[in-house]
Short mmCIF file of C-alpha atoms in Angstrom, two decimals:
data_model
loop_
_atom_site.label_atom_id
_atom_site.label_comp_id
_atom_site.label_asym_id
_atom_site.label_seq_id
_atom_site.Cartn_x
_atom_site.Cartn_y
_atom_site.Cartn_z
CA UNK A 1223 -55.00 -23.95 -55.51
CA UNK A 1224 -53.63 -21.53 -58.06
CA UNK A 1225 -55.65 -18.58 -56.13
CA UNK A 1226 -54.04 -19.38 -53.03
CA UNK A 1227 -50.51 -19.31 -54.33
CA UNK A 1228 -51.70 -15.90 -55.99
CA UNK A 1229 -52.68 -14.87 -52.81
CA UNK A 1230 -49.62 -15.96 -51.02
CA UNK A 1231 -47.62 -14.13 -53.79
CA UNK A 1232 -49.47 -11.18 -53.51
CA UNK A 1233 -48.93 -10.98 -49.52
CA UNK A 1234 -45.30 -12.10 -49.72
CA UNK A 1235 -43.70 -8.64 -49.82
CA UNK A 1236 -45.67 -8.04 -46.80
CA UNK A 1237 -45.33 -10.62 -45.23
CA UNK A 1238 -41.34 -9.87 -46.23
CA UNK A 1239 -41.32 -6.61 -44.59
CA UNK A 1240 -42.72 -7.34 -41.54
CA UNK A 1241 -41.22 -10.91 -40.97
CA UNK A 1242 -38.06 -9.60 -42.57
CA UNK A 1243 -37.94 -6.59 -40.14
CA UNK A 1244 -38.38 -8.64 -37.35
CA UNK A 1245 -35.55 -11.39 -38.31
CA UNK A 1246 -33.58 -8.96 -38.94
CA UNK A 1247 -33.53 -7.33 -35.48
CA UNK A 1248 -33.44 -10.99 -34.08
CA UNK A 1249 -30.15 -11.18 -35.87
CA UNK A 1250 -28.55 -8.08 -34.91
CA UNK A 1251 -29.68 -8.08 -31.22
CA UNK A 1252 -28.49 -11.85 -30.96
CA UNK A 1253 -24.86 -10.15 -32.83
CA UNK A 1254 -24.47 -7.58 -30.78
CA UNK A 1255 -25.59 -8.84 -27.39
CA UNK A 1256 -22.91 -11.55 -27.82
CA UNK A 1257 -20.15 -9.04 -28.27
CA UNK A 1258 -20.93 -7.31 -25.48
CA UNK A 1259 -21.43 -10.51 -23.02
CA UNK A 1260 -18.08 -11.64 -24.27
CA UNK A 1261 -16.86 -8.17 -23.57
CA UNK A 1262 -17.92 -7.76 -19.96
CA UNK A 1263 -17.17 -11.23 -19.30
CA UNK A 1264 -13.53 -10.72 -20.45
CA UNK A 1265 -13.02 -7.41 -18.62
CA UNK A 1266 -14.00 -8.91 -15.74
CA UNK A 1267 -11.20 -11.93 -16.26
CA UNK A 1268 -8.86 -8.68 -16.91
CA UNK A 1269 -9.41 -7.60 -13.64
CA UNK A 1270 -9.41 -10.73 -11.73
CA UNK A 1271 -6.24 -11.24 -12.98
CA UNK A 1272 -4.97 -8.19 -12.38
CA UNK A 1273 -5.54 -8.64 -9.05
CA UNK A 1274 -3.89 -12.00 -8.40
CA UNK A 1275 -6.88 -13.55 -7.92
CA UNK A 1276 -6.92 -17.57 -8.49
CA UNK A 1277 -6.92 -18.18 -12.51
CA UNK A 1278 -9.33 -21.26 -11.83
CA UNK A 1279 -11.76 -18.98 -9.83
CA UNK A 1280 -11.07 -16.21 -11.99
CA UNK A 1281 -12.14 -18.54 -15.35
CA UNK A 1282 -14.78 -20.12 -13.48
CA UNK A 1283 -16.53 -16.77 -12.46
CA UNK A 1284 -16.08 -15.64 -16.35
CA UNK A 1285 -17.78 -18.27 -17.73
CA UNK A 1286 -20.53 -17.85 -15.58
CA UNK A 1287 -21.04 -14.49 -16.08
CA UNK A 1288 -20.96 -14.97 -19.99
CA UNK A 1289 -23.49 -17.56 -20.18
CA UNK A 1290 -26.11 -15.81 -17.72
CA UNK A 1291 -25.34 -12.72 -19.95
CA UNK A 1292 -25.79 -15.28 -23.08
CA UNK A 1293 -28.69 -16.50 -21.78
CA UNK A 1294 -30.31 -12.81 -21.45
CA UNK A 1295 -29.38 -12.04 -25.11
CA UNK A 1296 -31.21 -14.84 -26.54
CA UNK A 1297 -34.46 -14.47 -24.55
CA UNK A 1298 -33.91 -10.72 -26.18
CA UNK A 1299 -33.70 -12.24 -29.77
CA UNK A 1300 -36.18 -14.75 -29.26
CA UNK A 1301 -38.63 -11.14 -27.98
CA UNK A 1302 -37.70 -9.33 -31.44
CA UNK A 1303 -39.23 -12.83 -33.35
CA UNK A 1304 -42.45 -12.41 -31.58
CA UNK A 1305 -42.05 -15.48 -29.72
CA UNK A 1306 -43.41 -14.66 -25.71
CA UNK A 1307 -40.80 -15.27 -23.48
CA UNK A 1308 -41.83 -14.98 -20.22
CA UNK A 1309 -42.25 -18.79 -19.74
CA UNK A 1310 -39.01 -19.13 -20.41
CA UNK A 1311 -38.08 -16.38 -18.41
CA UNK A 1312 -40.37 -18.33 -15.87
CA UNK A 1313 -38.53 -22.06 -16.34
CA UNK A 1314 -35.27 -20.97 -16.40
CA UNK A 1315 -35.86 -18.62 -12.82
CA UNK A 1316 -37.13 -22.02 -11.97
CA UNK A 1317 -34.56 -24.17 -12.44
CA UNK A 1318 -32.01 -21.79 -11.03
CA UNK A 1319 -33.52 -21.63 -7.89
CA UNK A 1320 -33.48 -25.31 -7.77
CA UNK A 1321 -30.31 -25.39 -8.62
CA UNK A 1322 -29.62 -22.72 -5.94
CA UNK A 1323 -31.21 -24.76 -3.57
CA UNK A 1324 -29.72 -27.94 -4.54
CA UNK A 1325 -26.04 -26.42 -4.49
CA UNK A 1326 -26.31 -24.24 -1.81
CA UNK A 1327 -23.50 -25.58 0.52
CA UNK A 1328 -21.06 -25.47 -2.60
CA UNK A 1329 -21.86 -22.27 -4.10
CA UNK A 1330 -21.22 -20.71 -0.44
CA UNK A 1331 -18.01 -22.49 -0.37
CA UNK A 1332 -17.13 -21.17 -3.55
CA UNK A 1333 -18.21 -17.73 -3.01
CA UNK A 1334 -16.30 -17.95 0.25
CA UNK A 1335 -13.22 -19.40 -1.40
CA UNK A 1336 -13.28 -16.17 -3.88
CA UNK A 1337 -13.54 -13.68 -0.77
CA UNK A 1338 -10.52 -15.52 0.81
CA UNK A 1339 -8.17 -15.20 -2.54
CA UNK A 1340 -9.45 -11.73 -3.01
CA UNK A 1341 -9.33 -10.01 0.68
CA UNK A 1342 -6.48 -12.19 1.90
CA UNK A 1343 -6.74 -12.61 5.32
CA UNK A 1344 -3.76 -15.41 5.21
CA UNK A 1345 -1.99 -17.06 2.70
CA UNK A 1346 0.44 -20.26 1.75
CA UNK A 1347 2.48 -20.42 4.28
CA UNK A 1348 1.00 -18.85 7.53
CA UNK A 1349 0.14 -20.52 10.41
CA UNK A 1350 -3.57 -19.93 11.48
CA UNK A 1351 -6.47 -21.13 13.81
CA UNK A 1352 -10.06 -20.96 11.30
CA UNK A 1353 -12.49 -23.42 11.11
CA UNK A 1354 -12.78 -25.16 14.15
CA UNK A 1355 -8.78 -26.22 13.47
CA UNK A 1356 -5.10 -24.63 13.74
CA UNK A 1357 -2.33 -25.62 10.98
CA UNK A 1358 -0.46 -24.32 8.31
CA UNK A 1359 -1.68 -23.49 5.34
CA UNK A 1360 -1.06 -25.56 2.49
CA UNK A 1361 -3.45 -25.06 -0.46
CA UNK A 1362 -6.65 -22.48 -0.84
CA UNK A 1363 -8.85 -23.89 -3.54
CA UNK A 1364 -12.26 -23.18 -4.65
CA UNK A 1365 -14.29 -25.00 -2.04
CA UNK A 1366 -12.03 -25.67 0.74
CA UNK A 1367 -8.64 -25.00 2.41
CA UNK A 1368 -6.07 -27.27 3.24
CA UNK A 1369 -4.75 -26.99 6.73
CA UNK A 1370 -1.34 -28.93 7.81
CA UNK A 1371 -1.68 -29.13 11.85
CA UNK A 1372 1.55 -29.37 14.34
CA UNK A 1373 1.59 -33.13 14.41
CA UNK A 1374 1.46 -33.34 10.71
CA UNK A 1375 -2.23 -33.96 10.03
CA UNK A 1376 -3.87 -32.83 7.17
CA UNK A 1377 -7.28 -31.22 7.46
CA UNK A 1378 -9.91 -29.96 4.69
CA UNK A 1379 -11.15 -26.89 6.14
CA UNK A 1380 -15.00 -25.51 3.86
CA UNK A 1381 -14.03 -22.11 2.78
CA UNK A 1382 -17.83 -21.07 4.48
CA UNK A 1383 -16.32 -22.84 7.40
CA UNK A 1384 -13.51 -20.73 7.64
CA UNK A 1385 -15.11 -17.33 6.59
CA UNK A 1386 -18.21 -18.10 8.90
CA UNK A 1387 -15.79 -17.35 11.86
CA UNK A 1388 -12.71 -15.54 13.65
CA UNK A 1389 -9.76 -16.27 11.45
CA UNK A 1390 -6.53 -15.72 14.04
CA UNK A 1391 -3.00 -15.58 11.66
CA UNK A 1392 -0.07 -16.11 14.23
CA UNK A 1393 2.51 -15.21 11.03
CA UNK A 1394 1.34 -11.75 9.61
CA UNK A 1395 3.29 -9.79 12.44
CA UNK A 1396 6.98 -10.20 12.54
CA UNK A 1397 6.88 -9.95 16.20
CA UNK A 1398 4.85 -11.31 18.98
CA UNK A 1399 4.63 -11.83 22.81
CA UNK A 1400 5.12 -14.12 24.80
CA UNK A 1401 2.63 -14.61 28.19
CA UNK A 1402 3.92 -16.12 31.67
CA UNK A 1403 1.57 -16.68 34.25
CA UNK A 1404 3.82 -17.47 37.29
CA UNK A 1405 3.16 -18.13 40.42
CA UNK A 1406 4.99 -18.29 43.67
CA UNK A 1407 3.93 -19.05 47.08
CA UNK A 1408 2.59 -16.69 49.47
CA UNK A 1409 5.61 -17.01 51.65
CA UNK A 1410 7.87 -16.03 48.98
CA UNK A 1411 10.49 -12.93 48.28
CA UNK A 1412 8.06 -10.71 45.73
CA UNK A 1413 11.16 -8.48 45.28
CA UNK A 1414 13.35 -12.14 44.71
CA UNK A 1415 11.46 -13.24 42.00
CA UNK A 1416 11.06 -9.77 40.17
CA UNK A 1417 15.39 -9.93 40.21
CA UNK A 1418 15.06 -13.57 39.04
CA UNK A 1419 12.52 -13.15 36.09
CA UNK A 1420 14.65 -10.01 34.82
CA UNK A 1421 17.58 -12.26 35.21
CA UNK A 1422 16.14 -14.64 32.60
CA UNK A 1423 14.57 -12.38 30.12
CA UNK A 1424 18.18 -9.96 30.12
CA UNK A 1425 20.26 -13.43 29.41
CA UNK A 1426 18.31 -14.79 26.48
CA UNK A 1427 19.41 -13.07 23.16
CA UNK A 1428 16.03 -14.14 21.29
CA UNK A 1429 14.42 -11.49 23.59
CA UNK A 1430 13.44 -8.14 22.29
CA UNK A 1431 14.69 -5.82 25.21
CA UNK A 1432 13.95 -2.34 23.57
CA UNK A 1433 10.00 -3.98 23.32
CA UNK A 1434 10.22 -3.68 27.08
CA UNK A 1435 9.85 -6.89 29.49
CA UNK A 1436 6.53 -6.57 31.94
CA UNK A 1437 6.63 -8.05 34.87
CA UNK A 1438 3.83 -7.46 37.96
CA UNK A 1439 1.77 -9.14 40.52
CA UNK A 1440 -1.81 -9.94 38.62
CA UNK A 1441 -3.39 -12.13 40.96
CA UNK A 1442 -4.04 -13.00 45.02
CA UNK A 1443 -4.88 -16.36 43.61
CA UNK A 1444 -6.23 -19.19 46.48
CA UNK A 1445 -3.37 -20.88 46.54
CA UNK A 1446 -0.69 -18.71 44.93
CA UNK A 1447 0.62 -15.38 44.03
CA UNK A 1448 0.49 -15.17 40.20
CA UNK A 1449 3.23 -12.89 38.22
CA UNK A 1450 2.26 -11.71 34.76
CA UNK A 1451 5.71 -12.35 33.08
CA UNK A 1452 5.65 -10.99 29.62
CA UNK A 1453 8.29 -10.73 26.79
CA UNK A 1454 8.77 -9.86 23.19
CA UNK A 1455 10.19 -12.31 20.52
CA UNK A 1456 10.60 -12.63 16.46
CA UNK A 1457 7.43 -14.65 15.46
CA UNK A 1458 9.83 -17.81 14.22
CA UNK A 1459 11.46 -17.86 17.73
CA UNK A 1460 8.19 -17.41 19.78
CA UNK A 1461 7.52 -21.37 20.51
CA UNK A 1462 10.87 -21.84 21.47
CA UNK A 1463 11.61 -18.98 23.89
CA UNK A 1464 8.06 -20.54 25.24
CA UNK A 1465 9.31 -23.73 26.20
CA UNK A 1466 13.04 -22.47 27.30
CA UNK A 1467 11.61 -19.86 29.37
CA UNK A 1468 9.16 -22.58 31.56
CA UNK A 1469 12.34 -24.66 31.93
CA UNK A 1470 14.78 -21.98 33.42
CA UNK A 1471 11.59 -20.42 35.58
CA UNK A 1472 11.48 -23.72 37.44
CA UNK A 1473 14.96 -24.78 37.47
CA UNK A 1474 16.11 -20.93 38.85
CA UNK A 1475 13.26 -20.50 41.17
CA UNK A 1476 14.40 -23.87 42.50
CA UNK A 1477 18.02 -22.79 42.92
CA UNK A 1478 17.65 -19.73 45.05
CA UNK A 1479 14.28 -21.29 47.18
CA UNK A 1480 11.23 -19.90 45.50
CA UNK A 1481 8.80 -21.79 46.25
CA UNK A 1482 6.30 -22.72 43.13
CA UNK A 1483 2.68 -23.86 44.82
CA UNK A 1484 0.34 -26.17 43.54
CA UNK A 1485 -3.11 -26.92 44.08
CA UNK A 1486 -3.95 -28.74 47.42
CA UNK A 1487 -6.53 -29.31 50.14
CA UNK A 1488 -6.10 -29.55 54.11
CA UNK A 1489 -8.85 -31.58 55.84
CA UNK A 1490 -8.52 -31.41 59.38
CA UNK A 1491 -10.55 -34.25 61.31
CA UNK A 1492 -11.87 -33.65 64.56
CA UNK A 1493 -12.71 -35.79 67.38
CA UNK A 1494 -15.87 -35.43 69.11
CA UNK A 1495 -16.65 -36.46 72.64
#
């Protein structure tokens, strides 16, 4: 017994140095490495912020990039101690890609989310058509967007949803324009219902004359001859001048004659012998 704790004594500055050593380097790798995780992980909150960028999204994406970086620096420490860490390199690639698996739908929602906030392709406010759906929009979190439609329904929209297609945002240009499709009947005055359409568009103040007012044949239809009437309006007065301009097409054209067609079959029966 006494030879053995002789020994032991005798190897313990040994064992000191190279033990010590090793702790040591444990120590000052786990030090260091958690300075500099906490360092790129706030840097990268810096710029987030900096960039307007949501501050729950912009926390959220800190924090994960601290403890992945965490995560590296103690599989580093646990390397200086001796201790063989590719199994644990092993279980934790493991359970991430379960995870991965497992949360699929929601981390592509939330990665989605993040490209919305940072690119901006609408905001608060704006009117669009993403998603399958078309509504105001009324709230842009993580995982989904909140969408208020015309008749006051509220829809959740999935951010991968919305970013997996055409995003169309009727309220970024302060101008837009306004389509007719008219039609008139075959036996009507072409040059009659050119006067009449400029006639409308000159007397309503919402329209933007020095955008220039088209107006042309675009179809021989079957049944019709179809004008392409087309004016320019401030976005906030488009839906309006929409609806006006229907009412005073008919109620003119119906005034001086012009005849508006619609759909219609003749059968013509026959008598045989």
């Amino acid at each position: 017994m006494e030879q053995n704790i002789q020994d032991l004594l005798e190897k313990a500055p040994e064992l000191l140095a190279t033990y010590g050593i090793k702790v040591a380097l444990a120590i000052a790798v786990y030090i260091v490495g958690k300075w500099i995780a906490n360092l790129i992980a706030n840097l990268l909150l810096k710029g987030l912020t900096a960039r307007k960028v949501d501050l729950t999204i912009c926390t959220f994406t800190r924090n994960i990039v601290y403890y992945a970086l965490f995560t590296m620096v103690i599989i580093a420490a646990l390397g200086q101690l001796g201790i063989q860490t590719a199994s644990f390199v092993a279980i934790i690639g493991a359970a991430g890609l379960a995870i991965g698996f497992a949360l699929q739908g929601s981390l592509a929602n939330f990665a989605s989310g993040v490209l919305l906030i940072l690119f901006r392709p609408f905001k608060i406010g704006d009117f669009v058509e993403a998603g399958g759906t078309a509504g105001v929009v009324r709230e842009i979190s993580i995982f989904s967007t909140i969408l208020t439609t015309g008749d006051n329904k509220t829809v959740i929209v999935s951010n991968s949803g919305i970013m997996g297609g055409n995003i169309t945002n009727y309220s970024t240009q302060p101008e837009r324009r306004v389509d007719f499709t008219v039609g008139v009947g075959y036996g009507a005055n072409l040059d009659l219902v050119r006067k009449e359409l400029e006639a409308i568009a000159s007397e309503d103040t919402r329209i933007l004359q020095e955008k220039g007012i088209t107006i042309g044949v675009a179809e021989l239809a079957d049944s019709s001859v179809n004008f392409a009437f087309r004016v320019w309006v401030n976005s906030a007065d488009y839906w309006a001048v929409f609806f006006d301009t229907n009412e005073k097409i008919k109620k003119r054209f119906d005034s001086v004659g012009i005849e508006i067609p619609f759909p219609q079959m003749d059968v013509h029966l026959s008598k045989e012998g």
